[in-house]
Amino acid sequence: LLSYAWMLVSTTAGVIVLDHFQLVPHEFILFTFVTSIILNVYFIHLAVIQGKEDIKLYNILQLTQAVLLITMLGVALFLHHHFGRSIHIRIYLHLYMVSYLVPCIISCFYIRRHVRFHNFDGVWKLFGEMIKLGCWTQLATLAQLLTYRTNYFLVQRFINDKSLGIYDLGNKISEAV
């Protein structure tokens, strides 16, 4: 329950910042908010499912998302190639959102059956502690993102694009391991 509350607070704050600094075109703000909510709920559910050690369902949901996205993109490209249907970034964004929405809905049934909310005594104290720790976690994530992006900028600026590609590949390998 607290995870959902934190998700609403952090998503709302994040979207407000994105809109205020015009980091996302205004026409995409609502879409960004809705997609963020869907993804956050899905990832909260995945964490609960993983905590319940239902690894089979965890893997099925992850696979469902990937297969849905690839299949829907394949259909969109097929329609574009054979019937001249237009294809643009909005189509990809909507397909991306749907690919997470379906497993998110499936995970809601699991969460509803297997997770019970009990004793709410002290929930506000716990929520306050969660907000405090969540803010530090969000700041740490932001600092890490800024470090990565600054490093990319510095490598490209002072070395060259080829070195940036090698640096990017090295980062991706290190993140995967």
mmCIF file with all atom_site columns, C-alpha atoms in Angstrom:
data_model
loop_
_atom_site.group_PDB
_atom_site.id
_atom_site.type_symbol
_atom_site.label_atom_id
_atom_site.label_alt_id
_atom_site.label_comp_id
_atom_site.label_asym_id
_atom_site.label_entity_id
_atom_site.label_seq_id
_atom_site.pdbx_PDB_ins_code
_atom_site.Cartn_x
_atom_site.Cartn_y
_atom_site.Cartn_z
_atom_site.occupancy
_atom_site.B_iso_or_equiv
_atom_site.pdbx_formal_charge
_atom_site.auth_seq_id
_atom_site.auth_comp_id
_atom_site.auth_asym_id
_atom_site.auth_atom_id
_atom_site.pdbx_PDB_model_num
ATOM 1   C CA . LEU A 1 1   ? 0.000  0.000   0.000   1.00 0.00 ? 1   LEU A CA 1
ATOM 2   C CA . LEU A 1 2   ? 2.808  2.380   0.881   1.00 0.00 ? 2   LEU A CA 1
ATOM 3   C CA . SER A 1 3   ? 4.595  1.527   -2.359  1.00 0.00 ? 3   SER A CA 1
ATOM 4   C CA . TYR A 1 4   ? 1.565  2.707   -4.297  1.00 0.00 ? 4   TYR A CA 1
ATOM 5   C CA . ALA A 1 5   ? 1.412  5.932   -2.293  1.00 0.00 ? 5   ALA A CA 1
ATOM 6   C CA . TRP A 1 6   ? 5.118  6.623   -2.872  1.00 0.00 ? 6   TRP A CA 1
ATOM 7   C CA . MET A 1 7   ? 4.670  5.821   -6.557  1.00 0.00 ? 7   MET A CA 1
ATOM 8   C CA . LEU A 1 8   ? 1.908  8.426   -6.859  1.00 0.00 ? 8   LEU A CA 1
ATOM 9   C CA . VAL A 1 9   ? 3.947  11.055  -5.007  1.00 0.00 ? 9   VAL A CA 1
ATOM 10  C CA . SER A 1 10  ? 7.186  10.483  -6.930  1.00 0.00 ? 10  SER A CA 1
ATOM 11  C CA . THR A 1 11  ? 5.487  10.100  -10.333 1.00 0.00 ? 11  THR A CA 1
ATOM 12  C CA . THR A 1 12  ? 3.436  13.249  -9.855  1.00 0.00 ? 12  THR A CA 1
ATOM 13  C CA . ALA A 1 13  ? 6.503  15.207  -8.722  1.00 0.00 ? 13  ALA A CA 1
ATOM 14  C CA . GLY A 1 14  ? 8.573  13.835  -11.601 1.00 0.00 ? 14  GLY A CA 1
ATOM 15  C CA . VAL A 1 15  ? 5.984  14.734  -14.229 1.00 0.00 ? 15  VAL A CA 1
ATOM 16  C CA . ILE A 1 16  ? 5.591  18.224  -12.765 1.00 0.00 ? 16  ILE A CA 1
ATOM 17  C CA . VAL A 1 17  ? 9.378  18.730  -13.000 1.00 0.00 ? 17  VAL A CA 1
ATOM 18  C CA . LEU A 1 18  ? 9.432  17.384  -16.570 1.00 0.00 ? 18  LEU A CA 1
ATOM 19  C CA . ASP A 1 19  ? 6.627  19.743  -17.550 1.00 0.00 ? 19  ASP A CA 1
ATOM 20  C CA . HIS A 1 20  ? 8.035  22.759  -15.696 1.00 0.00 ? 20  HIS A CA 1
ATOM 21  C CA . PHE A 1 21  ? 11.455 22.480  -17.331 1.00 0.00 ? 21  PHE A CA 1
ATOM 22  C CA . GLN A 1 22  ? 9.861  21.512  -20.652 1.00 0.00 ? 22  GLN A CA 1
ATOM 23  C CA . LEU A 1 23  ? 11.868 18.278  -20.815 1.00 0.00 ? 23  LEU A CA 1
ATOM 24  C CA . VAL A 1 24  ? 8.874  16.535  -22.373 1.00 0.00 ? 24  VAL A CA 1
ATOM 25  C CA . PRO A 1 25  ? 6.632  18.224  -24.949 1.00 0.00 ? 25  PRO A CA 1
ATOM 26  C CA . HIS A 1 26  ? 3.475  19.408  -23.180 1.00 0.00 ? 26  HIS A CA 1
ATOM 27  C CA . GLU A 1 27  ? 1.292  17.255  -25.437 1.00 0.00 ? 27  GLU A CA 1
ATOM 28  C CA . PHE A 1 28  ? 2.998  14.130  -24.018 1.00 0.00 ? 28  PHE A CA 1
ATOM 29  C CA . ILE A 1 29  ? 2.721  15.027  -20.310 1.00 0.00 ? 29  ILE A CA 1
ATOM 30  C CA . LEU A 1 30  ? -0.526 13.125  -19.672 1.00 0.00 ? 30  LEU A CA 1
ATOM 31  C CA . PHE A 1 31  ? 0.770  10.163  -21.674 1.00 0.00 ? 31  PHE A CA 1
ATOM 32  C CA . THR A 1 32  ? 4.018  10.250  -19.674 1.00 0.00 ? 32  THR A CA 1
ATOM 33  C CA . PHE A 1 33  ? 2.085  10.336  -16.398 1.00 0.00 ? 33  PHE A CA 1
ATOM 34  C CA . VAL A 1 34  ? -0.233 7.441   -17.336 1.00 0.00 ? 34  VAL A CA 1
ATOM 35  C CA . THR A 1 35  ? 2.620  5.339   -18.704 1.00 0.00 ? 35  THR A CA 1
ATOM 36  C CA . SER A 1 36  ? 4.673  6.006   -15.573 1.00 0.00 ? 36  SER A CA 1
ATOM 37  C CA . ILE A 1 37  ? 1.783  4.909   -13.369 1.00 0.00 ? 37  ILE A CA 1
ATOM 38  C CA . ILE A 1 38  ? 1.316  1.696   -15.373 1.00 0.00 ? 38  ILE A CA 1
ATOM 39  C CA . LEU A 1 39  ? 5.026  0.866   -15.312 1.00 0.00 ? 39  LEU A CA 1
ATOM 40  C CA . ASN A 1 40  ? 5.392  1.664   -11.619 1.00 0.00 ? 40  ASN A CA 1
ATOM 41  C CA . VAL A 1 41  ? 2.389  -0.479  -10.649 1.00 0.00 ? 41  VAL A CA 1
ATOM 42  C CA . TYR A 1 42  ? 3.757  -3.286  -12.822 1.00 0.00 ? 42  TYR A CA 1
ATOM 43  C CA . PHE A 1 43  ? 7.213  -3.088  -11.223 1.00 0.00 ? 43  PHE A CA 1
ATOM 44  C CA . ILE A 1 44  ? 5.722  -2.955  -7.709  1.00 0.00 ? 44  ILE A CA 1
ATOM 45  C CA . HIS A 1 45  ? 3.782  -6.107  -8.561  1.00 0.00 ? 45  HIS A CA 1
ATOM 46  C CA . LEU A 1 46  ? 6.897  -7.762  -9.965  1.00 0.00 ? 46  LEU A CA 1
ATOM 47  C CA . ALA A 1 47  ? 8.760  -7.008  -6.740  1.00 0.00 ? 47  ALA A CA 1
ATOM 48  C CA . VAL A 1 48  ? 5.924  -8.530  -4.678  1.00 0.00 ? 48  VAL A CA 1
ATOM 49  C CA . ILE A 1 49  ? 5.747  -11.581 -6.953  1.00 0.00 ? 49  ILE A CA 1
ATOM 50  C CA . GLN A 1 50  ? 9.503  -12.013 -6.683  1.00 0.00 ? 50  GLN A CA 1
ATOM 51  C CA . GLY A 1 51  ? 9.272  -11.593 -2.895  1.00 0.00 ? 51  GLY A CA 1
ATOM 52  C CA . LYS A 1 52  ? 6.611  -14.314 -2.807  1.00 0.00 ? 52  LYS A CA 1
ATOM 53  C CA . GLU A 1 53  ? 9.131  -16.449 -4.743  1.00 0.00 ? 53  GLU A CA 1
ATOM 54  C CA . ASP A 1 54  ? 6.743  -17.089 -7.614  1.00 0.00 ? 54  ASP A CA 1
ATOM 55  C CA . ILE A 1 55  ? 9.559  -16.981 -10.139 1.00 0.00 ? 55  ILE A CA 1
ATOM 56  C CA . LYS A 1 56  ? 7.509  -18.788 -12.788 1.00 0.00 ? 56  LYS A CA 1
ATOM 57  C CA . LEU A 1 57  ? 4.868  -16.031 -12.838 1.00 0.00 ? 57  LEU A CA 1
ATOM 58  C CA . TYR A 1 58  ? 7.599  -13.377 -12.655 1.00 0.00 ? 58  TYR A CA 1
ATOM 59  C CA . ASN A 1 59  ? 9.245  -14.805 -15.781 1.00 0.00 ? 59  ASN A CA 1
ATOM 60  C CA . ILE A 1 60  ? 5.910  -15.275 -17.581 1.00 0.00 ? 60  ILE A CA 1
ATOM 61  C CA . LEU A 1 61  ? 4.999  -11.620 -16.998 1.00 0.00 ? 61  LEU A CA 1
ATOM 62  C CA . GLN A 1 62  ? 8.401  -10.398 -18.188 1.00 0.00 ? 62  GLN A CA 1
ATOM 63  C CA . LEU A 1 63  ? 8.228  -12.628 -21.258 1.00 0.00 ? 63  LEU A CA 1
ATOM 64  C CA . THR A 1 64  ? 4.635  -11.547 -21.971 1.00 0.00 ? 64  THR A CA 1
ATOM 65  C CA . GLN A 1 65  ? 5.677  -7.901  -22.043 1.00 0.00 ? 65  GLN A CA 1
ATOM 66  C CA . ALA A 1 66  ? 8.586  -8.505  -24.412 1.00 0.00 ? 66  ALA A CA 1
ATOM 67  C CA . VAL A 1 67  ? 6.658  -10.827 -26.744 1.00 0.00 ? 67  VAL A CA 1
ATOM 68  C CA . LEU A 1 68  ? 3.698  -8.422  -26.856 1.00 0.00 ? 68  LEU A CA 1
ATOM 69  C CA . LEU A 1 69  ? 5.907  -5.483  -27.780 1.00 0.00 ? 69  LEU A CA 1
ATOM 70  C CA . ILE A 1 70  ? 7.815  -7.398  -30.446 1.00 0.00 ? 70  ILE A CA 1
ATOM 71  C CA . THR A 1 71  ? 4.604  -8.891  -31.891 1.00 0.00 ? 71  THR A CA 1
ATOM 72  C CA . MET A 1 72  ? 2.754  -5.579  -31.983 1.00 0.00 ? 72  MET A CA 1
ATOM 73  C CA . LEU A 1 73  ? 5.764  -3.844  -33.545 1.00 0.00 ? 73  LEU A CA 1
ATOM 74  C CA . GLY A 1 74  ? 5.954  -6.642  -36.115 1.00 0.00 ? 74  GLY A CA 1
ATOM 75  C CA . VAL A 1 75  ? 2.281  -6.184  -36.981 1.00 0.00 ? 75  VAL A CA 1
ATOM 76  C CA . ALA A 1 76  ? 2.734  -2.405  -37.233 1.00 0.00 ? 76  ALA A CA 1
ATOM 77  C CA . LEU A 1 77  ? 5.733  -2.834  -39.534 1.00 0.00 ? 77  LEU A CA 1
ATOM 78  C CA . PHE A 1 78  ? 3.837  -5.430  -41.604 1.00 0.00 ? 78  PHE A CA 1
ATOM 79  C CA . LEU A 1 79  ? 0.896  -3.052  -42.023 1.00 0.00 ? 79  LEU A CA 1
ATOM 80  C CA . HIS A 1 80  ? 3.276  -0.253  -42.929 1.00 0.00 ? 80  HIS A CA 1
ATOM 81  C CA . HIS A 1 81  ? 5.202  -2.328  -45.457 1.00 0.00 ? 81  HIS A CA 1
ATOM 82  C CA . HIS A 1 82  ? 2.283  -4.100  -47.144 1.00 0.00 ? 82  HIS A CA 1
ATOM 83  C CA . PHE A 1 83  ? -0.548 -1.602  -46.814 1.00 0.00 ? 83  PHE A CA 1
ATOM 84  C CA . GLY A 1 84  ? 1.234  1.720   -46.572 1.00 0.00 ? 84  GLY A CA 1
ATOM 85  C CA . ARG A 1 85  ? -0.021 2.425   -43.042 1.00 0.00 ? 85  ARG A CA 1
ATOM 86  C CA . SER A 1 86  ? 1.844  5.306   -41.507 1.00 0.00 ? 86  SER A CA 1
ATOM 87  C CA . ILE A 1 87  ? 4.218  4.545   -38.690 1.00 0.00 ? 87  ILE A CA 1
ATOM 88  C CA . HIS A 1 88  ? 5.695  7.067   -36.307 1.00 0.00 ? 88  HIS A CA 1
ATOM 89  C CA . ILE A 1 89  ? 6.924  7.443   -32.740 1.00 0.00 ? 89  ILE A CA 1
ATOM 90  C CA . ARG A 1 90  ? 3.407  7.802   -31.309 1.00 0.00 ? 90  ARG A CA 1
ATOM 91  C CA . ILE A 1 91  ? 2.554  4.299   -32.494 1.00 0.00 ? 91  ILE A CA 1
ATOM 92  C CA . TYR A 1 92  ? 5.648  2.898   -30.786 1.00 0.00 ? 92  TYR A CA 1
ATOM 93  C CA . LEU A 1 93  ? 4.838  4.769   -27.561 1.00 0.00 ? 93  LEU A CA 1
ATOM 94  C CA . HIS A 1 94  ? 1.282  3.427   -27.502 1.00 0.00 ? 94  HIS A CA 1
ATOM 95  C CA . LEU A 1 95  ? 2.455  -0.104  -28.251 1.00 0.00 ? 95  LEU A CA 1
ATOM 96  C CA . TYR A 1 96  ? 5.068  0.231   -25.500 1.00 0.00 ? 96  TYR A CA 1
ATOM 97  C CA . MET A 1 97  ? 2.385  1.272   -23.013 1.00 0.00 ? 97  MET A CA 1
ATOM 98  C CA . VAL A 1 98  ? 0.041  -1.563  -24.035 1.00 0.00 ? 98  VAL A CA 1
ATOM 99  C CA . SER A 1 99  ? 2.875  -4.093  -23.776 1.00 0.00 ? 99  SER A CA 1
ATOM 100 C CA . TYR A 1 100 ? 3.213  -3.174  -20.088 1.00 0.00 ? 100 TYR A CA 1
ATOM 101 C CA . LEU A 1 101 ? -0.510 -2.692  -19.451 1.00 0.00 ? 101 LEU A CA 1
ATOM 102 C CA . VAL A 1 102 ? -1.430 -6.303  -20.271 1.00 0.00 ? 102 VAL A CA 1
ATOM 103 C CA . PRO A 1 103 ? 1.014  -7.973  -17.832 1.00 0.00 ? 103 PRO A CA 1
ATOM 104 C CA . CYS A 1 104 ? 0.207  -5.255  -15.289 1.00 0.00 ? 104 CYS A CA 1
ATOM 105 C CA . ILE A 1 105 ? -3.479 -6.228  -15.415 1.00 0.00 ? 105 ILE A CA 1
ATOM 106 C CA . ILE A 1 106 ? -2.565 -9.916  -15.155 1.00 0.00 ? 106 ILE A CA 1
ATOM 107 C CA . SER A 1 107 ? -0.364 -9.174  -12.139 1.00 0.00 ? 107 SER A CA 1
ATOM 108 C CA . CYS A 1 108 ? -3.254 -7.300  -10.462 1.00 0.00 ? 108 CYS A CA 1
ATOM 109 C CA . PHE A 1 109 ? -5.206 -10.571 -10.240 1.00 0.00 ? 109 PHE A CA 1
ATOM 110 C CA . TYR A 1 110 ? -2.258 -12.266 -8.523  1.00 0.00 ? 110 TYR A CA 1
ATOM 111 C CA . ILE A 1 111 ? -1.728 -9.377  -6.109  1.00 0.00 ? 111 ILE A CA 1
ATOM 112 C CA . ARG A 1 112 ? -5.423 -9.296  -5.265  1.00 0.00 ? 112 ARG A CA 1
ATOM 113 C CA . ARG A 1 113 ? -5.466 -13.016 -4.426  1.00 0.00 ? 113 ARG A CA 1
ATOM 114 C CA . HIS A 1 114 ? -2.123 -13.323 -2.630  1.00 0.00 ? 114 HIS A CA 1
ATOM 115 C CA . VAL A 1 115 ? -1.516 -10.049 -0.832  1.00 0.00 ? 115 VAL A CA 1
ATOM 116 C CA . ARG A 1 116 ? -3.542 -9.021  2.177   1.00 0.00 ? 116 ARG A CA 1
ATOM 117 C CA . PHE A 1 117 ? -3.394 -5.651  3.855   1.00 0.00 ? 117 PHE A CA 1
ATOM 118 C CA . HIS A 1 118 ? -3.547 -6.015  7.614   1.00 0.00 ? 118 HIS A CA 1
ATOM 119 C CA . ASN A 1 119 ? -2.854 -3.870  10.629  1.00 0.00 ? 119 ASN A CA 1
ATOM 120 C CA . PHE A 1 120 ? -2.614 -0.189  9.691   1.00 0.00 ? 120 PHE A CA 1
ATOM 121 C CA . ASP A 1 121 ? -1.358 0.952   13.106  1.00 0.00 ? 121 ASP A CA 1
ATOM 122 C CA . GLY A 1 122 ? 1.614  3.264   12.677  1.00 0.00 ? 122 GLY A CA 1
ATOM 123 C CA . VAL A 1 123 ? 1.169  3.462   8.922   1.00 0.00 ? 123 VAL A CA 1
ATOM 124 C CA . TRP A 1 124 ? 1.677  7.245   8.853   1.00 0.00 ? 124 TRP A CA 1
ATOM 125 C CA . LYS A 1 125 ? 4.964  6.983   10.743  1.00 0.00 ? 125 LYS A CA 1
ATOM 126 C CA . LEU A 1 126 ? 6.075  4.263   8.337   1.00 0.00 ? 126 LEU A CA 1
ATOM 127 C CA . PHE A 1 127 ? 4.903  6.376   5.387   1.00 0.00 ? 127 PHE A CA 1
ATOM 128 C CA . GLY A 1 128 ? 6.953  9.344   6.653   1.00 0.00 ? 128 GLY A CA 1
ATOM 129 C CA . GLU A 1 129 ? 10.036 7.147   6.959   1.00 0.00 ? 129 GLU A CA 1
ATOM 130 C CA . MET A 1 130 ? 9.404  5.755   3.494   1.00 0.00 ? 130 MET A CA 1
ATOM 131 C CA . ILE A 1 131 ? 9.109  9.265   2.027   1.00 0.00 ? 131 ILE A CA 1
ATOM 132 C CA . LYS A 1 132 ? 12.395 10.255  3.668   1.00 0.00 ? 132 LYS A CA 1
ATOM 133 C CA . LEU A 1 133 ? 14.241 7.151   2.461   1.00 0.00 ? 133 LEU A CA 1
ATOM 134 C CA . GLY A 1 134 ? 12.504 7.295   -0.934  1.00 0.00 ? 134 GLY A CA 1
ATOM 135 C CA . CYS A 1 135 ? 13.672 10.873  -1.460  1.00 0.00 ? 135 CYS A CA 1
ATOM 136 C CA . TRP A 1 136 ? 17.267 9.845   -0.785  1.00 0.00 ? 136 TRP A CA 1
ATOM 137 C CA . THR A 1 137 ? 16.908 6.902   -3.151  1.00 0.00 ? 137 THR A CA 1
ATOM 138 C CA . GLN A 1 138 ? 15.454 9.131   -5.857  1.00 0.00 ? 138 GLN A CA 1
ATOM 139 C CA . LEU A 1 139 ? 18.276 11.656  -5.377  1.00 0.00 ? 139 LEU A CA 1
ATOM 140 C CA . ALA A 1 140 ? 20.857 8.869   -5.609  1.00 0.00 ? 140 ALA A CA 1
ATOM 141 C CA . THR A 1 141 ? 19.251 7.620   -8.821  1.00 0.00 ? 141 THR A CA 1
ATOM 142 C CA . LEU A 1 142 ? 19.225 11.139  -10.242 1.00 0.00 ? 142 LEU A CA 1
ATOM 143 C CA . ALA A 1 143 ? 22.888 11.632  -9.292  1.00 0.00 ? 143 ALA A CA 1
ATOM 144 C CA . GLN A 1 144 ? 23.799 8.340   -10.973 1.00 0.00 ? 144 GLN A CA 1
ATOM 145 C CA . LEU A 1 145 ? 21.904 9.348   -14.121 1.00 0.00 ? 145 LEU A CA 1
ATOM 146 C CA . LEU A 1 146 ? 23.602 12.751  -14.192 1.00 0.00 ? 146 LEU A CA 1
ATOM 147 C CA . THR A 1 147 ? 26.998 11.080  -13.739 1.00 0.00 ? 147 THR A CA 1
ATOM 148 C CA . TYR A 1 148 ? 26.335 8.717   -16.647 1.00 0.00 ? 148 TYR A CA 1
ATOM 149 C CA . ARG A 1 149 ? 25.102 11.499  -18.906 1.00 0.00 ? 149 ARG A CA 1
ATOM 150 C CA . THR A 1 150 ? 27.970 13.816  -17.939 1.00 0.00 ? 150 THR A CA 1
ATOM 151 C CA . ASN A 1 151 ? 30.473 11.066  -18.698 1.00 0.00 ? 151 ASN A CA 1
ATOM 152 C CA . TYR A 1 152 ? 28.899 10.496  -22.114 1.00 0.00 ? 152 TYR A CA 1
ATOM 153 C CA . PHE A 1 153 ? 29.062 14.209  -22.840 1.00 0.00 ? 153 PHE A CA 1
ATOM 154 C CA . LEU A 1 154 ? 32.708 14.473  -21.698 1.00 0.00 ? 154 LEU A CA 1
ATOM 155 C CA . VAL A 1 155 ? 33.860 11.445  -23.708 1.00 0.00 ? 155 VAL A CA 1
ATOM 156 C CA . GLN A 1 156 ? 32.139 12.744  -26.840 1.00 0.00 ? 156 GLN A CA 1
ATOM 157 C CA . ARG A 1 157 ? 33.325 16.313  -26.318 1.00 0.00 ? 157 ARG A CA 1
ATOM 158 C CA . PHE A 1 158 ? 36.973 15.665  -25.522 1.00 0.00 ? 158 PHE A CA 1
ATOM 159 C CA . ILE A 1 159 ? 37.702 12.400  -27.318 1.00 0.00 ? 159 ILE A CA 1
ATOM 160 C CA . ASN A 1 160 ? 35.466 11.338  -30.247 1.00 0.00 ? 160 ASN A CA 1
ATOM 161 C CA . ASP A 1 161 ? 32.307 9.502   -31.290 1.00 0.00 ? 161 ASP A CA 1
ATOM 162 C CA . LYS A 1 162 ? 34.106 6.176   -31.788 1.00 0.00 ? 162 LYS A CA 1
ATOM 163 C CA . SER A 1 163 ? 35.379 6.272   -28.210 1.00 0.00 ? 163 SER A CA 1
ATOM 164 C CA . LEU A 1 164 ? 31.882 7.189   -27.046 1.00 0.00 ? 164 LEU A CA 1
ATOM 165 C CA . GLY A 1 165 ? 30.537 4.058   -28.730 1.00 0.00 ? 165 GLY A CA 1
ATOM 166 C CA . ILE A 1 166 ? 33.160 1.914   -27.002 1.00 0.00 ? 166 ILE A CA 1
ATOM 167 C CA . TYR A 1 167 ? 32.443 3.631   -23.669 1.00 0.00 ? 167 TYR A CA 1
ATOM 168 C CA . ASP A 1 168 ? 28.705 3.030   -24.141 1.00 0.00 ? 168 ASP A CA 1
ATOM 169 C CA . LEU A 1 169 ? 29.261 -0.654  -24.931 1.00 0.00 ? 169 LEU A CA 1
ATOM 170 C CA . GLY A 1 170 ? 31.482 -1.006  -21.851 1.00 0.00 ? 170 GLY A CA 1
ATOM 171 C CA . ASN A 1 171 ? 28.787 0.604   -19.680 1.00 0.00 ? 171 ASN A CA 1
ATOM 172 C CA . LYS A 1 172 ? 26.118 -1.714  -21.038 1.00 0.00 ? 172 LYS A CA 1
ATOM 173 C CA . ILE A 1 173 ? 28.274 -4.783  -20.417 1.00 0.00 ? 173 ILE A CA 1
ATOM 174 C CA . SER A 1 174 ? 29.109 -3.670  -16.883 1.00 0.00 ? 174 SER A CA 1
ATOM 175 C CA . GLU A 1 175 ? 25.420 -3.002  -16.138 1.00 0.00 ? 175 GLU A CA 1
ATOM 176 C CA . ALA A 1 176 ? 24.460 -6.445  -17.465 1.00 0.00 ? 176 ALA A CA 1
ATOM 177 C CA . VAL A 1 177 ? 26.999 -8.217  -15.275 1.00 0.00 ? 177 VAL A CA 1
#
